[in-house]
Coordinates of C-alpha atoms in Angstrom, one line a residue:
Chain A
M1 CA -19.7 -24.4 19.2
G2 CA -18.1 -21.6 21.2
E3 CA -15.5 -24.0 22.6
A4 CA -14.7 -25.4 19.2
I5 CA -14.2 -21.9 17.8
R6 CA -12.0 -21.0 20.8
A7 CA -9.9 -24.1 20.3
I8 CA -9.2 -23.1 16.7
I9 CA -8.4 -19.5 17.6
R10 CA -6.0 -20.9 20.3
E11 CA -4.3 -23.1 17.8
H12 CA -4.2 -20.7 14.8
G13 CA -5.0 -17.2 15.9
R14 CA -1.5 -16.4 17.3
L15 CA -3.0 -14.0 19.9
S16 CA -0.8 -12.2 22.3
V17 CA -3.1 -13.3 25.1
D18 CA -4.9 -16.5 26.0
V19 CA -8.2 -16.6 24.2
D20 CA -9.9 -17.8 27.4
T21 CA -9.2 -14.4 29.0
L22 CA -11.3 -12.8 26.2
G23 CA -15.1 -12.4 26.2
D24 CA -17.1 -13.6 23.2
E25 CA -17.4 -10.0 21.9
A26 CA -13.7 -9.1 22.4
D27 CA -11.8 -7.9 19.3
L28 CA -9.5 -10.7 18.2
Y29 CA -7.5 -8.3 15.9
E30 CA -6.8 -6.0 18.9
A31 CA -5.7 -9.2 20.7
G32 CA -3.0 -9.6 18.1
M33 CA -4.5 -11.7 15.4
T34 CA -2.9 -10.7 12.1
S35 CA -4.6 -11.0 8.8
H36 CA -2.4 -14.0 8.0
A37 CA -3.4 -15.8 11.2
G38 CA -7.0 -14.8 10.4
V39 CA -6.8 -16.7 7.1
N40 CA -5.5 -19.8 9.0
V41 CA -8.4 -19.5 11.4
M42 CA -10.8 -19.3 8.5
L43 CA -9.3 -22.4 6.9
A44 CA -9.5 -24.4 10.2
L45 CA -13.1 -23.3 10.8
E46 CA -14.0 -24.4 7.2
D47 CA -12.5 -27.8 7.9
R48 CA -13.9 -28.3 11.4
F49 CA -17.4 -27.2 10.6
D50 CA -17.4 -28.6 7.0
L51 CA -18.5 -25.4 5.3
E52 CA -17.1 -22.8 3.0
F53 CA -17.2 -19.1 3.8
P54 CA -18.5 -17.3 0.6
D55 CA -16.5 -14.3 -0.5
R56 CA -19.1 -11.9 0.8
M57 CA -18.2 -13.1 4.3
L58 CA -14.5 -12.8 3.9
R59 CA -14.3 -9.5 5.7
R60 CA -12.5 -8.4 8.7
S61 CA -15.7 -7.8 10.7
V62 CA -17.0 -11.3 10.2
F63 CA -13.9 -12.8 12.0
E64 CA -13.3 -10.1 14.6
S65 CA -14.7 -11.9 17.6
V66 CA -15.9 -15.3 18.8
A67 CA -19.4 -14.1 18.7
A68 CA -19.1 -12.8 15.1
I69 CA -17.6 -16.1 13.9
R70 CA -20.4 -18.0 15.6
A71 CA -23.0 -15.8 13.9
A72 CA -21.4 -16.4 10.5
I73 CA -21.2 -20.2 11.0
E74 CA -24.8 -20.3 12.2
E75 CA -26.0 -18.3 9.2
L76 CA -24.2 -20.7 6.8
Q77 CA -25.6 -23.8 8.7
A78 CA -29.1 -22.4 8.5
E79 CA -28.7 -21.9 4.8
G80 CA -27.8 -25.6 4.8
Chain B
M1 CA -29.4 20.8 -14.5
S2 CA -27.3 17.7 -13.6
T3 CA -25.9 17.5 -17.1
L4 CA -24.9 21.2 -16.8
L5 CA -23.2 20.5 -13.5
L6 CA -21.5 17.5 -14.9
E7 CA -20.2 19.5 -17.8
A8 CA -19.0 22.2 -15.5
G9 CA -17.3 19.6 -13.4
C10 CA -15.5 18.1 -16.4
A11 CA -14.4 21.6 -17.6
L12 CA -12.9 22.2 -14.1
Q13 CA -11.2 18.8 -14.2
A14 CA -9.7 19.5 -17.6
E15 CA -8.5 22.9 -16.5
R16 CA -6.8 21.4 -13.4
L17 CA -5.2 18.7 -15.4
A18 CA -3.9 21.3 -17.9
A19 CA -2.4 23.3 -15.1
V20 CA -0.6 20.2 -13.7
E21 CA 0.7 19.4 -17.2
R22 CA 2.0 22.9 -17.5
I23 CA 3.8 22.6 -14.1
G24 CA 5.3 19.4 -15.2
R25 CA 6.4 20.8 -18.6
E26 CA 7.7 24.1 -17.3
L27 CA 9.1 23.3 -13.9
A28 CA 9.3 19.5 -13.1
G29 CA 10.8 18.5 -16.4
P30 CA 13.5 21.1 -16.8
N31 CA 14.7 20.4 -13.3
A32 CA 14.3 16.6 -13.3
D33 CA 17.9 15.8 -14.3
D34 CA 19.4 18.1 -11.7
V35 CA 17.0 16.7 -9.0
D36 CA 18.1 13.2 -10.0
R37 CA 21.8 14.0 -10.1
A38 CA 21.9 15.8 -6.8
A39 CA 19.2 13.6 -5.2
R40 CA 17.6 16.9 -4.1
F41 CA 14.0 17.8 -3.4
P42 CA 12.1 19.0 -6.5
R43 CA 11.3 22.3 -4.8
E44 CA 10.5 24.3 -8.0
A45 CA 7.6 21.9 -9.0
V46 CA 6.4 21.4 -5.4
D47 CA 6.3 25.1 -4.8
A48 CA 4.3 25.6 -8.0
L49 CA 1.8 22.9 -6.9
R50 CA 1.5 24.6 -3.6
R51 CA 1.1 28.1 -5.2
E52 CA -1.7 26.8 -7.5
R53 CA -3.4 25.0 -4.5
F54 CA -2.8 21.4 -5.7
L55 CA -1.8 20.2 -2.3
S56 CA -5.4 20.4 -1.2
A57 CA -6.8 18.8 -4.3
S58 CA -8.1 15.8 -2.4
V59 CA -9.5 17.8 0.5
P60 CA -13.4 17.8 0.5
V61 CA -14.9 20.9 -1.1
E62 CA -16.6 21.9 2.2
L63 CA -13.2 22.1 3.8
G64 CA -11.7 24.3 1.1
G65 CA -10.3 21.7 -1.3
W66 CA -11.5 20.4 -4.7
G67 CA -12.7 17.0 -3.6
C68 CA -10.8 15.2 -6.3
G69 CA -11.2 11.4 -6.4
V70 CA -8.6 8.9 -7.3
A71 CA -9.3 9.0 -11.0
E72 CA -8.5 12.7 -11.2
L73 CA -5.5 12.4 -8.8
G74 CA -4.2 9.5 -10.8
A75 CA -4.4 11.5 -14.1
M76 CA -2.4 14.3 -12.3
C77 CA 0.2 11.8 -11.1
E78 CA 0.5 10.3 -14.7
A79 CA 1.0 13.8 -16.1
L80 CA 3.7 14.8 -13.5
A81 CA 5.6 11.5 -13.8
Q82 CA 6.1 12.0 -17.5
H83 CA 8.3 14.9 -16.6
C84 CA 9.7 14.1 -13.1
A85 CA 8.9 10.8 -11.4
A86 CA 10.1 12.1 -8.0
T87 CA 7.7 15.1 -8.1
A88 CA 4.8 12.8 -9.1
M89 CA 5.6 10.3 -6.3
I90 CA 5.8 13.1 -3.7
F91 CA 2.4 14.5 -5.0
A92 CA 1.0 10.9 -4.8
M93 CA 2.3 10.2 -1.3
H94 CA 1.0 13.5 0.0
H95 CA -2.5 12.9 -1.3
I96 CA -2.5 9.3 0.2
Q97 CA -2.0 11.0 3.6
V98 CA -4.6 13.7 3.0
A99 CA -7.2 11.2 1.9
S100 CA -6.4 9.0 4.9
I101 CA -7.3 11.9 7.2
A102 CA -10.3 13.2 5.1
R103 CA -11.9 9.7 4.9
H104 CA -11.3 8.6 8.4
M105 CA -11.5 11.7 10.7
G106 CA -15.0 10.9 11.9
G107 CA -16.4 13.9 13.8
S108 CA -13.1 15.2 14.9
Q109 CA -13.2 19.0 15.0
R110 CA -9.5 19.3 15.3
L111 CA -8.8 17.2 12.1
R112 CA -11.5 19.1 10.2
R113 CA -9.9 22.4 11.2
Y114 CA -6.5 20.9 10.2
L115 CA -7.8 20.1 6.7
E116 CA -9.2 23.7 6.4
D117 CA -5.8 25.0 7.4
L118 CA -4.1 22.7 4.9
S119 CA -6.3 24.0 2.1
E120 CA -5.5 27.6 3.1
R121 CA -1.7 27.1 3.7
Q122 CA -1.0 24.2 1.5
Y123 CA 0.8 22.0 4.0
L124 CA 2.8 19.0 2.7
I125 CA 2.3 15.8 4.7
A126 CA 4.9 13.0 4.8
S127 CA 4.2 9.4 5.8
V128 CA 6.0 7.6 8.6
T129 CA 5.0 3.9 8.3
S130 CA 8.3 2.0 8.0
E131 CA 10.2 1.1 11.1
V132 CA 13.3 -0.5 12.4
G133 CA 12.3 -4.0 13.5
V134 CA 9.3 -4.4 11.1
G135 CA 10.8 -2.9 7.9
G136 CA 8.2 -2.2 5.3
D137 CA 5.3 -4.2 6.9
L138 CA 2.6 -1.5 7.0
R139 CA 0.4 -3.5 9.3
R140 CA 2.8 -3.9 12.2
S141 CA 4.4 -1.4 14.5
V142 CA 7.0 -1.5 17.4
A143 CA 6.5 2.1 18.5
A144 CA 3.3 2.9 20.5
V145 CA 1.5 6.2 20.9
E146 CA 1.2 7.1 24.6
V147 CA -1.9 9.2 25.4
S148 CA -2.1 10.9 28.8
G149 CA -4.8 13.4 29.4
D150 CA -5.3 15.5 26.3
R151 CA -1.7 15.0 25.0
F152 CA 0.2 12.2 23.2
V153 CA 3.8 11.3 22.9
L154 CA 5.2 9.1 20.1
N155 CA 8.8 8.0 19.4
K156 CA 9.5 6.0 16.3
D157 CA 12.7 4.9 14.6
A158 CA 11.6 5.0 10.9
T159 CA 13.7 3.4 8.1
T160 CA 12.5 5.6 5.3
V161 CA 10.5 8.8 5.4
S162 CA 10.1 10.3 2.0
Y163 CA 10.7 14.1 1.9
G164 CA 10.6 14.0 5.7
A165 CA 13.0 17.0 5.9
H166 CA 10.7 19.0 3.6
A167 CA 7.3 18.2 5.1
D168 CA 5.1 20.5 7.2
D169 CA 3.4 17.6 9.0
L170 CA 3.7 13.8 9.4
L171 CA 1.2 11.0 9.5
I172 CA 2.7 8.2 11.7
T173 CA 1.6 4.6 12.3
A174 CA 2.1 3.2 15.8
R175 CA 0.6 0.7 18.2
R176 CA -2.6 2.1 19.7
A177 CA -1.2 2.0 23.2
P178 CA 1.9 0.7 25.0
D179 CA 0.1 -2.6 25.8
A180 CA -1.4 -3.1 22.3
A181 CA -0.4 -5.9 20.0
P182 CA 1.9 -5.1 17.0
N183 CA -1.0 -5.0 14.5
D184 CA -3.4 -3.0 16.8
Q185 CA -2.4 0.3 15.3
S186 CA -3.4 3.9 15.2
L187 CA -2.6 6.7 12.7
V188 CA -1.4 9.9 14.3
L189 CA -1.0 13.3 12.8
A190 CA 2.1 15.1 14.1
H191 CA 2.9 18.7 13.3
R192 CA 6.5 19.3 12.2
A193 CA 6.8 22.2 14.8
D194 CA 6.0 19.7 17.6
T195 CA 8.3 17.0 16.2
A196 CA 12.0 16.4 16.5
L197 CA 13.6 14.6 13.5
E198 CA 17.0 13.1 13.6
Q199 CA 18.2 11.8 10.3
T200 CA 19.7 8.3 10.6
G201 CA 20.9 7.5 7.1
G202 CA 21.3 8.8 3.6
W203 CA 19.3 8.5 0.4
D204 CA 21.8 7.7 -2.4
T205 CA 19.7 5.4 -4.5
L206 CA 19.5 4.0 -8.0
G207 CA 16.4 6.0 -8.8
M208 CA 13.6 8.1 -7.3
R209 CA 16.4 10.1 -5.9
G210 CA 14.4 13.4 -5.6
T211 CA 12.0 11.8 -3.1
C212 CA 14.7 12.3 -0.5
S213 CA 13.7 9.3 1.7
P214 CA 16.3 8.6 4.4
G215 CA 15.6 7.1 7.8
F216 CA 14.6 9.4 10.8
K217 CA 14.3 9.0 14.5
V218 CA 11.0 10.8 15.1
R219 CA 10.0 12.2 18.4
A220 CA 6.5 13.7 18.2
Q221 CA 4.0 15.1 20.6
G222 CA 0.7 16.8 20.3
Y223 CA -3.0 16.8 21.3
A224 CA -4.7 13.4 21.9
D225 CA -7.3 14.1 19.2
Q226 CA -4.6 14.2 16.6
V227 CA -4.8 10.4 16.8
L228 CA -7.3 9.4 14.1
P229 CA -10.5 8.0 15.6
E230 CA -10.7 4.9 13.4
P231 CA -8.4 1.9 13.8
F232 CA -5.5 1.9 11.3
A233 CA -6.6 -1.5 10.1
E234 CA -9.7 0.1 8.6
I235 CA -7.8 3.1 7.3
A236 CA -5.3 0.9 5.6
S237 CA -7.7 -1.5 3.9
R238 CA -10.2 1.1 2.8
T239 CA -7.9 4.0 1.9
M240 CA -4.2 3.9 2.5
V241 CA -3.5 0.7 0.6
P242 CA -5.8 1.2 -2.4
Y243 CA -4.8 4.9 -2.7
S244 CA -1.1 4.0 -2.5
H245 CA -1.3 1.3 -5.2
L246 CA -3.6 3.3 -7.5
L247 CA -1.6 6.5 -7.3
W248 CA 1.8 4.7 -7.4
C249 CA 0.7 2.8 -10.5
S250 CA -0.4 6.0 -12.1
C251 CA 3.1 7.4 -11.5
W252 CA 4.8 4.3 -13.0
T253 CA 2.4 4.6 -16.0
G254 CA 3.6 8.1 -16.5
I255 CA 7.2 7.0 -16.4
A256 CA 6.4 4.3 -19.0
S257 CA 4.7 6.8 -21.3
A258 CA 7.6 9.3 -21.0
A259 CA 9.9 6.5 -22.1
V260 CA 7.7 5.5 -25.0
G261 CA 7.3 9.2 -25.9
K262 CA 11.0 9.5 -26.4
V263 CA 11.2 6.4 -28.6
R264 CA 8.4 7.8 -30.7
K265 CA 10.3 11.1 -31.2
A266 CA 13.5 9.3 -32.0
I267 CA 11.8 7.1 -34.6
R268 CA 9.9 10.0 -36.1
A269 CA 13.2 12.0 -36.5
E270 CA 14.6 9.0 -38.3
A271 CA 11.6 8.6 -40.6
R272 CA 11.7 12.3 -41.6
K273 CA 15.2 11.8 -42.9
K274 CA 14.1 9.0 -45.3
P275 CA 10.4 9.7 -46.2
G276 CA 8.8 6.7 -47.9
T277 CA 10.5 4.0 -45.8
T278 CA 9.3 2.9 -42.4
P279 CA 12.3 2.7 -40.0
P280 CA 12.8 -0.9 -38.9
N281 CA 12.4 -0.2 -35.2
A282 CA 9.0 1.4 -35.9
L283 CA 7.8 -2.2 -35.3
R284 CA 9.2 -2.0 -31.8
L285 CA 7.3 1.2 -31.2
A286 CA 4.1 -0.4 -32.3
E287 CA 4.8 -3.2 -29.9
L288 CA 5.6 -0.8 -27.1
M289 CA 2.3 1.0 -27.6
T290 CA 0.4 -2.3 -27.1
G291 CA 2.0 -2.7 -23.7
L292 CA 1.6 1.0 -22.7
Q293 CA -2.0 1.1 -23.7
T294 CA -2.8 -2.0 -21.7
L295 CA -1.0 -0.6 -18.6
Q296 CA -2.8 2.8 -18.9
Q297 CA -6.2 1.2 -19.4
S298 CA -5.9 -1.2 -16.5
V299 CA -4.6 1.5 -14.1
R300 CA -7.2 4.1 -15.1
A301 CA -10.0 1.6 -15.0
A302 CA -9.0 0.5 -11.4
C303 CA -8.9 4.2 -10.4
T304 CA -12.4 4.8 -11.8
D305 CA -13.6 1.6 -10.2
Y306 CA -12.4 2.7 -6.8
D307 CA -14.3 6.0 -7.1
R308 CA -17.4 4.1 -8.2
I309 CA -17.2 1.7 -5.3
C310 CA -16.8 4.7 -2.8
A311 CA -19.9 6.3 -4.2
A312 CA -22.0 3.2 -4.1
P313 CA -23.8 1.7 -1.1
G314 CA -21.8 -0.9 0.8
A315 CA -18.5 0.8 0.0
K316 CA -17.1 -0.1 3.4
E317 CA -17.8 -3.8 3.0
T318 CA -16.5 -3.9 -0.6
L319 CA -13.2 -2.1 0.2
S320 CA -12.5 -4.1 3.3
S321 CA -13.2 -7.4 1.6
L322 CA -10.4 -9.9 0.9
A323 CA -11.4 -10.0 -2.7
Y324 CA -10.7 -6.3 -3.1
A325 CA -7.4 -6.6 -1.3
V326 CA -6.3 -9.3 -3.7
R327 CA -7.4 -7.3 -6.7
I328 CA -5.6 -4.1 -5.7
N329 CA -2.4 -6.1 -4.9
N330 CA -2.6 -7.8 -8.3
L331 CA -2.8 -4.4 -10.0
K332 CA 0.3 -3.2 -8.2
V333 CA 2.3 -6.3 -9.0
A334 CA 1.3 -6.4 -12.6
S335 CA 1.7 -2.7 -13.2
S336 CA 5.1 -2.5 -11.6
Q337 CA 6.3 -5.4 -13.7
S338 CA 4.8 -4.1 -16.9
A339 CA 6.1 -0.5 -16.5
A340 CA 9.7 -1.7 -16.0
Q341 CA 9.4 -4.0 -19.0
I342 CA 8.1 -1.2 -21.2
V343 CA 10.9 1.2 -20.2
T344 CA 13.5 -1.6 -20.8
Q345 CA 12.1 -2.3 -24.2
A346 CA 12.0 1.5 -24.9
L347 CA 15.7 1.6 -24.2
L348 CA 16.4 -1.2 -26.7
A349 CA 14.1 0.4 -29.3
G350 CA 15.8 3.8 -28.8
G351 CA 19.2 2.3 -29.4
I352 CA 22.4 4.1 -28.6
M353 CA 20.6 7.5 -28.4
A354 CA 18.5 6.2 -25.6
Y355 CA 21.6 4.7 -23.9
K356 CA 23.5 8.0 -23.9
N357 CA 22.9 10.2 -20.9
D358 CA 23.4 13.4 -22.7
S359 CA 21.0 12.7 -25.5
P360 CA 17.4 14.1 -25.7
F361 CA 16.2 10.5 -25.9
A362 CA 18.1 9.4 -22.7
M363 CA 16.4 6.5 -21.0
G364 CA 18.6 6.3 -17.9
R365 CA 16.6 8.2 -15.4
H366 CA 13.3 6.5 -16.4
L367 CA 14.9 3.1 -16.2
R368 CA 16.3 3.7 -12.8
D369 CA 13.1 5.4 -11.5
V370 CA 10.8 2.6 -12.7
H371 CA 12.8 -0.1 -11.0
S372 CA 11.6 1.3 -7.7
A373 CA 8.1 0.0 -8.6
A374 CA 8.7 -3.6 -7.7
L375 CA 10.4 -2.7 -4.4
M376 CA 8.2 0.0 -2.9
V377 CA 6.1 -2.6 -0.9
A378 CA 8.0 -5.5 -2.4
N379 CA 6.1 -7.5 -4.9
D380 CA 7.0 -10.7 -3.1
R381 CA 5.3 -9.5 0.0
L382 CA 2.1 -8.8 -1.9
L383 CA 2.3 -12.1 -3.7
A384 CA 2.8 -13.9 -0.3
T385 CA -0.3 -12.0 1.0
N386 CA -2.3 -13.0 -2.0
A387 CA -1.1 -16.6 -1.8
S388 CA -2.5 -16.8 1.7
L389 CA -5.8 -15.0 0.9
L390 CA -6.4 -17.2 -2.1
L391 CA -6.5 -20.2 0.2
V392 CA -9.9 -19.0 1.4
L393 CA -11.1 -16.8 -1.4
K394 CA -13.6 -18.6 -3.6
D395 CA -13.9 -16.0 -6.4
D396 CA -17.7 -16.6 -6.5

């Protein structure tokens, strides 16, 4: 799943560095992801993983790193 | 006991609001036309606010202020704006800065001491967020703060700095470090004494002329712990953006009620001449009141709502949610449009007496001031942000 998340960030996150140079915990916003790019990442994740992030998850902290995104997706998939 | 405290608190609030109303009536109002004509700083009213300790109104009580929340500050802005919109806007912008420090200074001893000093000496803080190259985009910077040892240096070419030449201190946005991305920002407190300001333009505008907001090249330095410890992204979403929109909306509401107030007086004067007949444009007044009341209620409710969220558990999550960002942007767009519409209708209802600049019912200044509302953070920018956020927001 990590690779799929990274592929989406690479395509839509508009980072100022290559996502592969960042660890799973690295702050994506610090790496240059704007809130607009963040929205595109969310949309692409919803499409790729066939899920919808509820409003309670639409917060900066939920999308701030690869690890945080993975945790959010896993939580939604577990809820099924 | 708690009821007593509550009553004591309400009495204090009422007393403070009455004092602001008096400053508005006695100093801001009588000077408003001169401030507007000369595009000069409203020093009489600001000096009075300073003398009566209103510049520390939003500083927490334990640091020497009154700990006013947004609802109380909003009421003060509304009261001032009825007399002089520029004074109200300066008061609003100052408290946006104070609150940004007070709510995000973490354990910084230097910033705590600064707020204590501010309470004692009534410093006025100006905001330096706009910049050549990014314009009014709050969440991007070109300039970077350079920290070396216990000192920082920051040079920024700002496009508009309201009352920059009259401020004691500045709060500046900048990239966190020279190698940081444009949106990876910090907020930096710079003292006027350690800052060189070179004015780069004029401020000859349609309205809000007394805010004196030309561009400045800012060269600041100071201690490294004048950089606020929290990332600006957090400060912006939880404090600076909501405070700005709520207090600005309160100012515009005040402008709208001043305009409606004048129409009211004009129509009453007409009615007194012919008792027994309702003047035909009294209907327009009734219509205006509908719009004004709706505007007042929605702005005041949003202010109270913000204070309530801040006092509740989970405040951090609620305020930094996309849902709240959309809500607060909507309030700004709707209020700025509605205030301008009300003042325009007031001009029509007031007729020629409102059109004349030398009449007691003159609408000119209000009309010019209120048109700043749609531009200060352009409504289109906010709508574009909302359009993007609504793609993912479910409103569930």
